[in-house]
Structure formats: C-alpha cells, structure tokens
C-alpha cells in the first residue's frame, strides 16, 4: 500500500509539475503536434489557474474522544486505531479455518485480535480453530459446510494466496448456502515482520463494522437526514438480469443502515423493487426516530436517470 500511495497520494505541487512536464513534452515532440493538428486541437502552454476553497478537516467522533486530522495528509487511521468505537459488537461465536502449515500464525493472529479489540470496547472470545490438511478450495468449503450455522458471528479463513477461483468459491458458499459474515486473510499479510498488530487492528475494525457496530461519526447539521446508496451489478453468466443493492441510513449520525438486495429482470422490476425498498427504509427510520426524514440524499452508481423515473 505504501508503494501505491506514492502514486495515488500525490500532492498538488507534484501534480502541477507533472502536468506541466506533460504539456511541455507534447509541445516539443513533432509527432505530438501533428496528432493534435489532425484533430484541430490547441493546448495552452500553461495550466488554468483558479482560486479554490480549502475545506476544514472534519472532526471524527469516537465514543470517548473527538479527533482532528491533517487534511494535507488525508489520513486519520493512525489517530483512531486505539480509540473506543461508538458502539461495539462482541465477537462471541466464530471459527478460524486455516491449513496445517499456518497453525502458528493462526494462533498468533487470534491473540493479537483479542488484544487490539479490547481498546475498541469489543470482546473477542477465543475462536474454534479448524486446521485443514491442505489449502484446496474443496477442503475449505467442506469445513465451512460442516461448521457454519446461523448462530455464528463470523467465519474467518487464512488463505495461502489470492487465487480468485478459490476466493469466489468460498465466498459463494458463505453468501448463498451458509449466509454468515466472513473475512478472508492472506497468510503472507499475517507473516510480515512487525505488522501483525497493525493488521489485526484493521481487521478488528472491519469485523466490528461487519457485525453492525458503529466505528465513528462526523457532525451532521441536520438530524432528520437520510442517505441512500444504490448500485447495480449485472450477472456475467446471465445477461437477462442484474442485482440491485440498496442501503439507507436510519439514525441521526448516519452510522446505521437498512440494506436490501433486489433482482431486476426488467425496468418494472426495478421500479417495484425500489418502491418496496423505500417504503421499508422509511418505516425503519420512523420506528427508530419517531419521525420521517426531512431530506433524502440519493447516491447512485450504475443507475441512470431513466431507471429512476
């Protein structure tokens, strides 16, 4: 991630310099000028300068403390990794599945997870350790089918590598056949020298969110605001249908959500499904807050205007 951030977290001065170098490079190269000339395109020698507004950093609200972060770094993870979460869900019943050669790192991970989650206000009971003779997909799936049940809080698997076919096969079982919250871990990530506690911290935060906990919040002026997110995903095997994901915030701090998934085979399916989602979300919001939201903000990805008419 550090190597990637050197390209994705480029500061404004560096970005300005890179764009200027790009413009100068095009102007100097004859082939570049010819290509632009074909399209009757002229590029200015300098970038357009505008007066912008610098936004103040938001205060991040945890259970016992409110923190601020440096907006120039846009990184608040270090400040909040040991603070108590707004609400924490205990991890009471869970299983950890791993191959025989990862036995030592599996026990070390459980110990580290227990330590870091204590500061979150989250109790982590010792997991049921399931050691497998090999790391084949079928072996993992067989273990999950034998052990997974609705009473489990989490199924965690330590995988040797990030092979997509194995990951997809395991996730399909945990989504469809044995619906239980899950977390996949790579053994090489857990084996990095001196990084286990840091990895366990990030995993612990994610697990609390998966279980329905509330990590942090920001100040939202309106207390009767609902955020809705809609996304679609088309099945690569069956082009005749697509799945629509719907989430709606249901509390004033927008840290709890009502989720739904609907299958869309036609525009009518989407409209009727969206209507049902909205009705249920508003009922849930009213049940928790005693009032309906005064304003609703919808974020949509992969959903065009015609689908919302």
Short mmCIF file of N, CA and C in Angstrom, two decimals, residues 161-300:
data_model
loop_
_atom_site.label_atom_id
_atom_site.label_comp_id
_atom_site.label_asym_id
_atom_site.label_seq_id
_atom_site.Cartn_x
_atom_site.Cartn_y
_atom_site.Cartn_z
N UNK A 161 -2.88 -17.83 -0.90
CA UNK A 161 -2.69 -16.79 -1.91
C UNK A 161 -4.06 -16.22 -2.29
N UNK A 162 -4.04 -15.27 -3.20
CA UNK A 162 -5.29 -14.60 -3.57
C UNK A 162 -5.87 -15.13 -4.88
N UNK A 163 -5.83 -16.43 -5.05
CA UNK A 163 -6.44 -17.04 -6.23
C UNK A 163 -7.93 -16.72 -6.28
N UNK A 164 -8.36 -16.13 -7.38
CA UNK A 164 -9.74 -15.65 -7.49
C UNK A 164 -10.75 -16.79 -7.46
N UNK A 165 -10.44 -17.92 -8.11
CA UNK A 165 -11.41 -19.01 -8.16
C UNK A 165 -11.70 -19.57 -6.77
N UNK A 166 -10.67 -19.68 -5.93
CA UNK A 166 -10.88 -20.18 -4.58
C UNK A 166 -11.64 -19.16 -3.74
N UNK A 167 -11.23 -17.90 -3.84
CA UNK A 167 -11.92 -16.85 -3.08
C UNK A 167 -13.40 -16.80 -3.45
N UNK A 168 -13.70 -16.82 -4.75
CA UNK A 168 -15.09 -16.75 -5.21
C UNK A 168 -15.89 -17.96 -4.74
N UNK A 169 -15.27 -19.14 -4.78
CA UNK A 169 -15.97 -20.36 -4.38
C UNK A 169 -16.32 -20.32 -2.89
N UNK A 170 -15.38 -19.87 -2.07
CA UNK A 170 -15.62 -19.80 -0.62
C UNK A 170 -16.67 -18.74 -0.31
N UNK A 171 -16.55 -17.58 -0.95
CA UNK A 171 -17.50 -16.50 -0.69
C UNK A 171 -18.91 -16.88 -1.14
N UNK A 172 -19.02 -17.61 -2.23
CA UNK A 172 -20.34 -18.02 -2.71
C UNK A 172 -21.04 -18.89 -1.67
N UNK A 173 -20.30 -19.81 -1.08
CA UNK A 173 -20.88 -20.67 -0.04
C UNK A 173 -21.33 -19.83 1.15
N UNK A 174 -20.51 -18.85 1.53
CA UNK A 174 -20.82 -18.04 2.71
C UNK A 174 -21.88 -16.98 2.44
N UNK A 175 -22.12 -16.67 1.18
CA UNK A 175 -23.20 -15.73 0.83
C UNK A 175 -24.52 -16.45 0.60
N UNK A 176 -24.46 -17.61 -0.07
CA UNK A 176 -25.68 -18.27 -0.54
C UNK A 176 -26.07 -19.47 0.31
N UNK A 177 -25.17 -20.43 0.43
CA UNK A 177 -25.50 -21.69 1.11
C UNK A 177 -25.49 -21.56 2.63
N UNK A 178 -24.49 -20.89 3.16
CA UNK A 178 -24.36 -20.72 4.61
C UNK A 178 -24.14 -19.24 4.90
N UNK A 179 -25.18 -18.42 4.83
CA UNK A 179 -25.01 -16.97 4.98
C UNK A 179 -24.53 -16.55 6.36
N UNK A 180 -23.23 -16.31 6.45
CA UNK A 180 -22.59 -15.87 7.70
C UNK A 180 -21.57 -14.80 7.34
N UNK A 181 -21.45 -13.73 8.13
CA UNK A 181 -20.39 -12.74 7.87
C UNK A 181 -19.03 -13.42 7.82
N UNK A 182 -18.16 -12.96 6.93
CA UNK A 182 -16.89 -13.65 6.75
C UNK A 182 -15.77 -12.66 6.49
N UNK A 183 -14.55 -13.15 6.70
CA UNK A 183 -13.35 -12.34 6.42
C UNK A 183 -12.25 -13.28 5.94
N UNK A 184 -11.70 -12.97 4.76
CA UNK A 184 -10.60 -13.74 4.22
C UNK A 184 -9.28 -13.02 4.52
N UNK A 185 -8.27 -13.78 4.90
CA UNK A 185 -6.95 -13.23 5.19
C UNK A 185 -5.89 -13.97 4.40
N UNK A 186 -4.87 -13.26 3.96
CA UNK A 186 -3.74 -13.90 3.28
C UNK A 186 -2.65 -14.19 4.30
N UNK A 187 -2.09 -15.38 4.21
CA UNK A 187 -1.05 -15.78 5.17
C UNK A 187 0.16 -14.85 5.09
N UNK A 188 0.51 -14.42 3.88
CA UNK A 188 1.70 -13.56 3.75
C UNK A 188 1.48 -12.21 4.42
N UNK A 189 0.23 -11.75 4.49
CA UNK A 189 -0.06 -10.49 5.17
C UNK A 189 0.16 -10.64 6.67
N UNK A 190 -0.23 -11.78 7.22
CA UNK A 190 -0.08 -12.02 8.66
C UNK A 190 1.36 -12.32 9.04
N UNK A 191 2.18 -12.70 8.07
CA UNK A 191 3.56 -13.09 8.36
C UNK A 191 4.57 -11.97 8.18
N UNK A 192 4.11 -10.78 7.81
CA UNK A 192 5.03 -9.66 7.66
C UNK A 192 5.64 -9.29 9.01
N UNK A 193 6.95 -9.19 9.08
CA UNK A 193 7.61 -8.90 10.37
C UNK A 193 7.12 -7.60 11.00
N UNK A 194 6.69 -7.69 12.24
CA UNK A 194 6.28 -6.49 12.98
C UNK A 194 4.97 -5.87 12.55
N UNK A 195 4.22 -6.54 11.67
CA UNK A 195 2.99 -5.95 11.14
C UNK A 195 1.72 -6.61 11.67
N UNK A 196 1.86 -7.67 12.47
CA UNK A 196 0.68 -8.44 12.86
C UNK A 196 -0.31 -7.60 13.67
N UNK A 197 0.17 -6.80 14.61
CA UNK A 197 -0.74 -5.98 15.42
C UNK A 197 -1.46 -4.95 14.56
N UNK A 198 -0.75 -4.37 13.60
CA UNK A 198 -1.36 -3.40 12.71
C UNK A 198 -2.44 -4.05 11.85
N UNK A 199 -2.13 -5.24 11.33
CA UNK A 199 -3.11 -5.97 10.52
C UNK A 199 -4.32 -6.35 11.36
N UNK A 200 -4.07 -6.83 12.57
CA UNK A 200 -5.16 -7.23 13.47
C UNK A 200 -6.05 -6.04 13.81
N UNK A 201 -5.46 -4.85 13.93
CA UNK A 201 -6.24 -3.64 14.22
C UNK A 201 -7.20 -3.34 13.08
N UNK A 202 -6.70 -3.37 11.85
CA UNK A 202 -7.55 -3.09 10.69
C UNK A 202 -8.64 -4.15 10.55
N UNK A 203 -8.28 -5.40 10.77
CA UNK A 203 -9.27 -6.48 10.67
C UNK A 203 -10.32 -6.34 11.76
N UNK A 204 -9.89 -5.99 12.97
CA UNK A 204 -10.83 -5.83 14.08
C UNK A 204 -11.84 -4.72 13.81
N UNK A 205 -11.38 -3.61 13.26
CA UNK A 205 -12.29 -2.51 12.91
C UNK A 205 -13.30 -2.97 11.86
N UNK A 206 -12.81 -3.70 10.87
CA UNK A 206 -13.71 -4.18 9.81
C UNK A 206 -14.72 -5.19 10.34
N UNK A 207 -14.27 -6.06 11.24
CA UNK A 207 -15.18 -7.06 11.81
C UNK A 207 -16.30 -6.39 12.60
N UNK A 208 -15.96 -5.38 13.39
CA UNK A 208 -16.99 -4.66 14.14
C UNK A 208 -18.02 -4.05 13.20
N UNK A 209 -17.55 -3.49 12.09
CA UNK A 209 -18.47 -2.92 11.11
C UNK A 209 -19.34 -4.01 10.48
N UNK A 210 -18.74 -5.16 10.17
CA UNK A 210 -19.49 -6.27 9.58
C UNK A 210 -20.58 -6.77 10.52
N UNK A 211 -20.31 -6.72 11.82
CA UNK A 211 -21.27 -7.22 12.80
C UNK A 211 -22.35 -6.19 13.14
N UNK A 212 -22.24 -5.00 12.57
CA UNK A 212 -23.25 -3.97 12.83
C UNK A 212 -22.83 -2.92 13.83
N UNK A 213 -21.56 -2.91 14.21
CA UNK A 213 -21.07 -1.89 15.13
C UNK A 213 -20.90 -0.54 14.44
N UNK A 214 -20.75 0.50 15.24
CA UNK A 214 -20.55 1.85 14.71
C UNK A 214 -19.16 2.31 15.11
N UNK A 215 -18.32 2.58 14.13
CA UNK A 215 -16.91 2.88 14.41
C UNK A 215 -16.74 4.33 14.85
N UNK A 216 -17.14 5.27 14.00
CA UNK A 216 -17.01 6.69 14.29
C UNK A 216 -18.09 7.44 13.54
N UNK A 217 -18.17 8.73 13.80
CA UNK A 217 -19.17 9.56 13.12
C UNK A 217 -18.60 10.96 12.92
N UNK A 218 -19.30 11.76 12.14
CA UNK A 218 -18.96 13.18 11.97
C UNK A 218 -20.19 14.01 12.32
N UNK A 219 -19.96 15.29 12.56
CA UNK A 219 -21.07 16.18 12.87
C UNK A 219 -21.92 16.41 11.61
N UNK A 220 -23.19 16.09 11.69
CA UNK A 220 -24.12 16.32 10.59
C UNK A 220 -25.16 17.34 11.07
N UNK A 221 -25.21 18.52 10.44
CA UNK A 221 -26.11 19.58 10.93
C UNK A 221 -27.56 19.14 11.05
N UNK A 222 -28.06 18.44 10.04
CA UNK A 222 -29.45 18.01 10.07
C UNK A 222 -29.58 16.70 10.82
N UNK A 223 -30.54 16.62 11.73
CA UNK A 223 -30.77 15.40 12.48
C UNK A 223 -31.88 14.55 11.87
N UNK A 224 -32.46 15.03 10.77
CA UNK A 224 -33.53 14.27 10.11
C UNK A 224 -33.17 14.08 8.64
N UNK A 225 -31.95 13.61 8.42
CA UNK A 225 -31.43 13.42 7.07
C UNK A 225 -31.23 11.94 6.81
N UNK A 226 -31.62 11.49 5.63
CA UNK A 226 -31.41 10.10 5.23
C UNK A 226 -30.54 10.05 3.98
N UNK A 227 -29.49 9.23 4.04
CA UNK A 227 -28.66 8.97 2.87
C UNK A 227 -29.04 7.61 2.29
N UNK A 228 -29.14 7.57 0.97
CA UNK A 228 -29.46 6.31 0.29
C UNK A 228 -28.38 6.05 -0.76
N UNK A 229 -27.94 4.81 -0.84
CA UNK A 229 -26.99 4.41 -1.87
C UNK A 229 -27.58 3.28 -2.70
N UNK A 230 -27.47 3.40 -4.02
CA UNK A 230 -27.99 2.37 -4.93
C UNK A 230 -26.89 1.99 -5.91
N UNK A 231 -26.69 0.70 -6.08
CA UNK A 231 -25.69 0.22 -7.04
C UNK A 231 -26.24 -1.01 -7.74
N UNK A 232 -25.78 -1.26 -8.94
CA UNK A 232 -26.24 -2.42 -9.70
C UNK A 232 -25.04 -3.27 -10.13
N UNK A 233 -25.29 -4.54 -10.29
CA UNK A 233 -24.26 -5.46 -10.76
C UNK A 233 -24.90 -6.49 -11.69
N UNK A 234 -24.43 -6.52 -12.93
CA UNK A 234 -25.00 -7.46 -13.90
C UNK A 234 -24.28 -8.79 -13.83
N UNK A 235 -25.05 -9.85 -13.83
CA UNK A 235 -24.51 -11.21 -13.80
C UNK A 235 -23.83 -11.51 -15.12
N UNK A 236 -22.54 -11.86 -15.07
CA UNK A 236 -21.80 -12.15 -16.30
C UNK A 236 -22.29 -13.43 -16.97
N UNK A 237 -22.91 -14.32 -16.20
CA UNK A 237 -23.42 -15.57 -16.76
C UNK A 237 -24.81 -15.41 -17.36
N UNK A 238 -25.59 -14.49 -16.80
CA UNK A 238 -26.96 -14.30 -17.28
C UNK A 238 -27.21 -12.82 -17.51
N UNK A 239 -27.18 -12.41 -18.77
CA UNK A 239 -27.36 -11.00 -19.11
C UNK A 239 -28.81 -10.54 -18.97
N UNK A 240 -29.70 -11.47 -18.70
CA UNK A 240 -31.12 -11.11 -18.63
C UNK A 240 -31.50 -10.47 -17.30
N UNK A 241 -30.60 -10.51 -16.32
CA UNK A 241 -30.94 -9.95 -15.02
C UNK A 241 -29.73 -9.28 -14.40
N UNK A 242 -29.99 -8.43 -13.43
CA UNK A 242 -28.92 -7.81 -12.66
C UNK A 242 -29.40 -7.62 -11.23
N UNK A 243 -28.45 -7.57 -10.32
CA UNK A 243 -28.76 -7.39 -8.91
C UNK A 243 -28.62 -5.92 -8.54
N UNK A 244 -29.52 -5.45 -7.71
CA UNK A 244 -29.52 -4.06 -7.27
C UNK A 244 -29.33 -4.03 -5.76
N UNK A 245 -28.29 -3.32 -5.32
CA UNK A 245 -28.05 -3.15 -3.89
C UNK A 245 -28.60 -1.82 -3.42
N UNK A 246 -29.23 -1.82 -2.25
CA UNK A 246 -29.88 -0.62 -1.72
C UNK A 246 -29.55 -0.51 -0.23
N UNK A 247 -29.04 0.64 0.20
CA UNK A 247 -28.81 0.89 1.63
C UNK A 247 -29.34 2.27 1.97
N UNK A 248 -29.86 2.42 3.18
CA UNK A 248 -30.39 3.71 3.64
C UNK A 248 -30.02 3.92 5.10
N UNK A 249 -29.53 5.10 5.42
CA UNK A 249 -29.19 5.42 6.81
C UNK A 249 -30.47 5.53 7.63
N UNK A 250 -30.40 5.11 8.89
CA UNK A 250 -31.63 5.06 9.70
C UNK A 250 -31.46 5.73 11.06
N UNK A 251 -30.34 6.44 11.27
CA UNK A 251 -30.18 7.15 12.55
C UNK A 251 -29.57 8.52 12.29
N UNK A 252 -29.67 9.45 13.25
CA UNK A 252 -29.21 10.84 13.02
C UNK A 252 -27.74 10.96 12.65
N UNK A 253 -26.89 10.08 13.16
CA UNK A 253 -25.46 10.17 12.86
C UNK A 253 -25.09 9.43 11.57
N UNK A 254 -26.07 8.79 10.95
CA UNK A 254 -25.85 8.05 9.69
C UNK A 254 -24.77 6.98 9.84
N UNK A 255 -24.82 6.28 10.94
CA UNK A 255 -23.86 5.20 11.19
C UNK A 255 -24.53 3.83 11.20
N UNK A 256 -25.84 3.80 11.06
CA UNK A 256 -26.57 2.54 10.96
C UNK A 256 -27.39 2.55 9.68
N UNK A 257 -27.48 1.39 9.04
CA UNK A 257 -28.09 1.34 7.72
C UNK A 257 -29.08 0.18 7.58
N UNK A 258 -30.07 0.43 6.74
CA UNK A 258 -31.03 -0.61 6.36
C UNK A 258 -30.64 -1.10 4.97
N UNK A 259 -30.29 -2.39 4.81
CA UNK A 259 -29.85 -2.89 3.49
C UNK A 259 -30.89 -3.78 2.83
N UNK A 260 -30.92 -3.75 1.51
CA UNK A 260 -31.77 -4.66 0.73
C UNK A 260 -31.07 -5.00 -0.58
N UNK A 261 -31.39 -6.17 -1.11
CA UNK A 261 -30.92 -6.58 -2.43
C UNK A 261 -32.12 -7.05 -3.23
N UNK A 262 -32.25 -6.57 -4.46
CA UNK A 262 -33.36 -6.99 -5.31
C UNK A 262 -32.81 -7.45 -6.66
N UNK A 263 -33.53 -8.35 -7.30
CA UNK A 263 -33.16 -8.82 -8.63
C UNK A 263 -33.99 -8.09 -9.67
N UNK A 264 -33.32 -7.57 -10.67
CA UNK A 264 -34.01 -6.81 -11.72
C UNK A 264 -33.93 -7.55 -13.05
N UNK A 265 -35.09 -7.91 -13.58
CA UNK A 265 -35.15 -8.53 -14.91
C UNK A 265 -35.75 -7.58 -15.94
N UNK A 266 -36.39 -6.52 -15.46
CA UNK A 266 -36.96 -5.52 -16.35
C UNK A 266 -37.02 -4.20 -15.60
N UNK A 267 -37.35 -3.13 -16.33
CA UNK A 267 -37.48 -1.82 -15.69
C UNK A 267 -38.57 -1.83 -14.64
N UNK A 268 -39.65 -2.57 -14.91
CA UNK A 268 -40.74 -2.65 -13.94
C UNK A 268 -40.28 -3.31 -12.64
N UNK A 269 -39.41 -4.33 -12.77
CA UNK A 269 -38.87 -4.98 -11.57
C UNK A 269 -38.11 -3.98 -10.72
N UNK A 270 -37.32 -3.13 -11.38
CA UNK A 270 -36.52 -2.15 -10.64
C UNK A 270 -37.42 -1.15 -9.93
N UNK A 271 -38.43 -0.65 -10.63
CA UNK A 271 -39.31 0.36 -10.04
C UNK A 271 -40.07 -0.21 -8.84
N UNK A 272 -40.63 -1.41 -9.01
CA UNK A 272 -41.39 -2.01 -7.91
C UNK A 272 -40.47 -2.38 -6.75
N UNK A 273 -39.26 -2.86 -7.09
CA UNK A 273 -38.31 -3.20 -6.04
C UNK A 273 -37.83 -1.98 -5.28
N UNK A 274 -37.57 -0.89 -6.02
CA UNK A 274 -37.13 0.35 -5.39
C UNK A 274 -38.22 0.93 -4.50
N UNK A 275 -39.47 0.81 -4.96
CA UNK A 275 -40.60 1.29 -4.15
C UNK A 275 -40.67 0.54 -2.83
N UNK A 276 -40.52 -0.77 -2.90
CA UNK A 276 -40.56 -1.59 -1.69
C UNK A 276 -39.40 -1.24 -0.76
N UNK A 277 -38.21 -1.05 -1.33
CA UNK A 277 -37.04 -0.68 -0.52
C UNK A 277 -37.26 0.65 0.19
N UNK A 278 -37.78 1.63 -0.54
CA UNK A 278 -38.01 2.95 0.04
C UNK A 278 -39.04 2.89 1.16
N UNK A 279 -40.12 2.17 0.93
CA UNK A 279 -41.16 2.06 1.95
C UNK A 279 -40.61 1.43 3.23
N UNK A 280 -39.89 0.34 3.07
CA UNK A 280 -39.34 -0.36 4.24
C UNK A 280 -38.29 0.49 4.96
N UNK A 281 -37.47 1.20 4.18
CA UNK A 281 -36.44 2.05 4.79
C UNK A 281 -37.08 3.19 5.59
N UNK A 282 -38.12 3.80 5.04
CA UNK A 282 -38.81 4.89 5.74
C UNK A 282 -39.51 4.38 7.00
N UNK A 283 -40.09 3.20 6.91
CA UNK A 283 -40.73 2.61 8.09
C UNK A 283 -39.70 2.33 9.18
N UNK A 284 -38.54 1.82 8.77
CA UNK A 284 -37.47 1.54 9.74
C UNK A 284 -36.97 2.83 10.37
N UNK A 285 -36.79 3.86 9.56
CA UNK A 285 -36.33 5.16 10.06
C UNK A 285 -37.33 5.72 11.06
N UNK A 286 -38.61 5.65 10.72
CA UNK A 286 -39.66 6.17 11.60
C UNK A 286 -39.72 5.39 12.91
N UNK A 287 -39.54 4.08 12.82
CA UNK A 287 -39.58 3.23 14.02
C UNK A 287 -38.47 3.61 14.99
N UNK A 288 -37.29 3.95 14.47
CA UNK A 288 -36.14 4.26 15.33
C UNK A 288 -36.18 5.70 15.84
N UNK A 289 -36.61 6.64 14.98
CA UNK A 289 -36.51 8.06 15.32
C UNK A 289 -37.84 8.71 15.70
N UNK A 290 -38.95 8.05 15.39
CA UNK A 290 -40.25 8.62 15.72
C UNK A 290 -40.74 9.64 14.71
N UNK A 291 -39.92 9.98 13.73
CA UNK A 291 -40.30 10.92 12.67
C UNK A 291 -39.75 10.39 11.34
N UNK A 292 -40.28 10.94 10.25
CA UNK A 292 -39.74 10.61 8.93
C UNK A 292 -38.61 11.58 8.59
N UNK A 293 -37.69 11.21 7.72
CA UNK A 293 -36.60 12.13 7.36
C UNK A 293 -37.13 13.36 6.64
N UNK A 294 -36.56 14.52 6.97
CA UNK A 294 -36.96 15.76 6.31
C UNK A 294 -36.35 15.87 4.92
N UNK A 295 -35.16 15.31 4.75
CA UNK A 295 -34.47 15.34 3.46
C UNK A 295 -33.87 13.97 3.17
N UNK A 296 -33.84 13.62 1.90
CA UNK A 296 -33.25 12.35 1.46
C UNK A 296 -32.26 12.64 0.35
N UNK A 297 -31.04 12.18 0.52
CA UNK A 297 -29.99 12.35 -0.50
C UNK A 297 -29.66 10.97 -1.06
N UNK A 298 -29.74 10.84 -2.39
CA UNK A 298 -29.53 9.55 -3.04
C UNK A 298 -28.22 9.57 -3.82
N UNK A 299 -27.36 8.61 -3.53
CA UNK A 299 -26.15 8.39 -4.32
C UNK A 299 -26.39 7.14 -5.16
N UNK A 300 -26.14 7.24 -6.46
CA UNK A 300 -26.40 6.11 -7.33
C UNK A 300 -25.18 5.83 -8.20
#
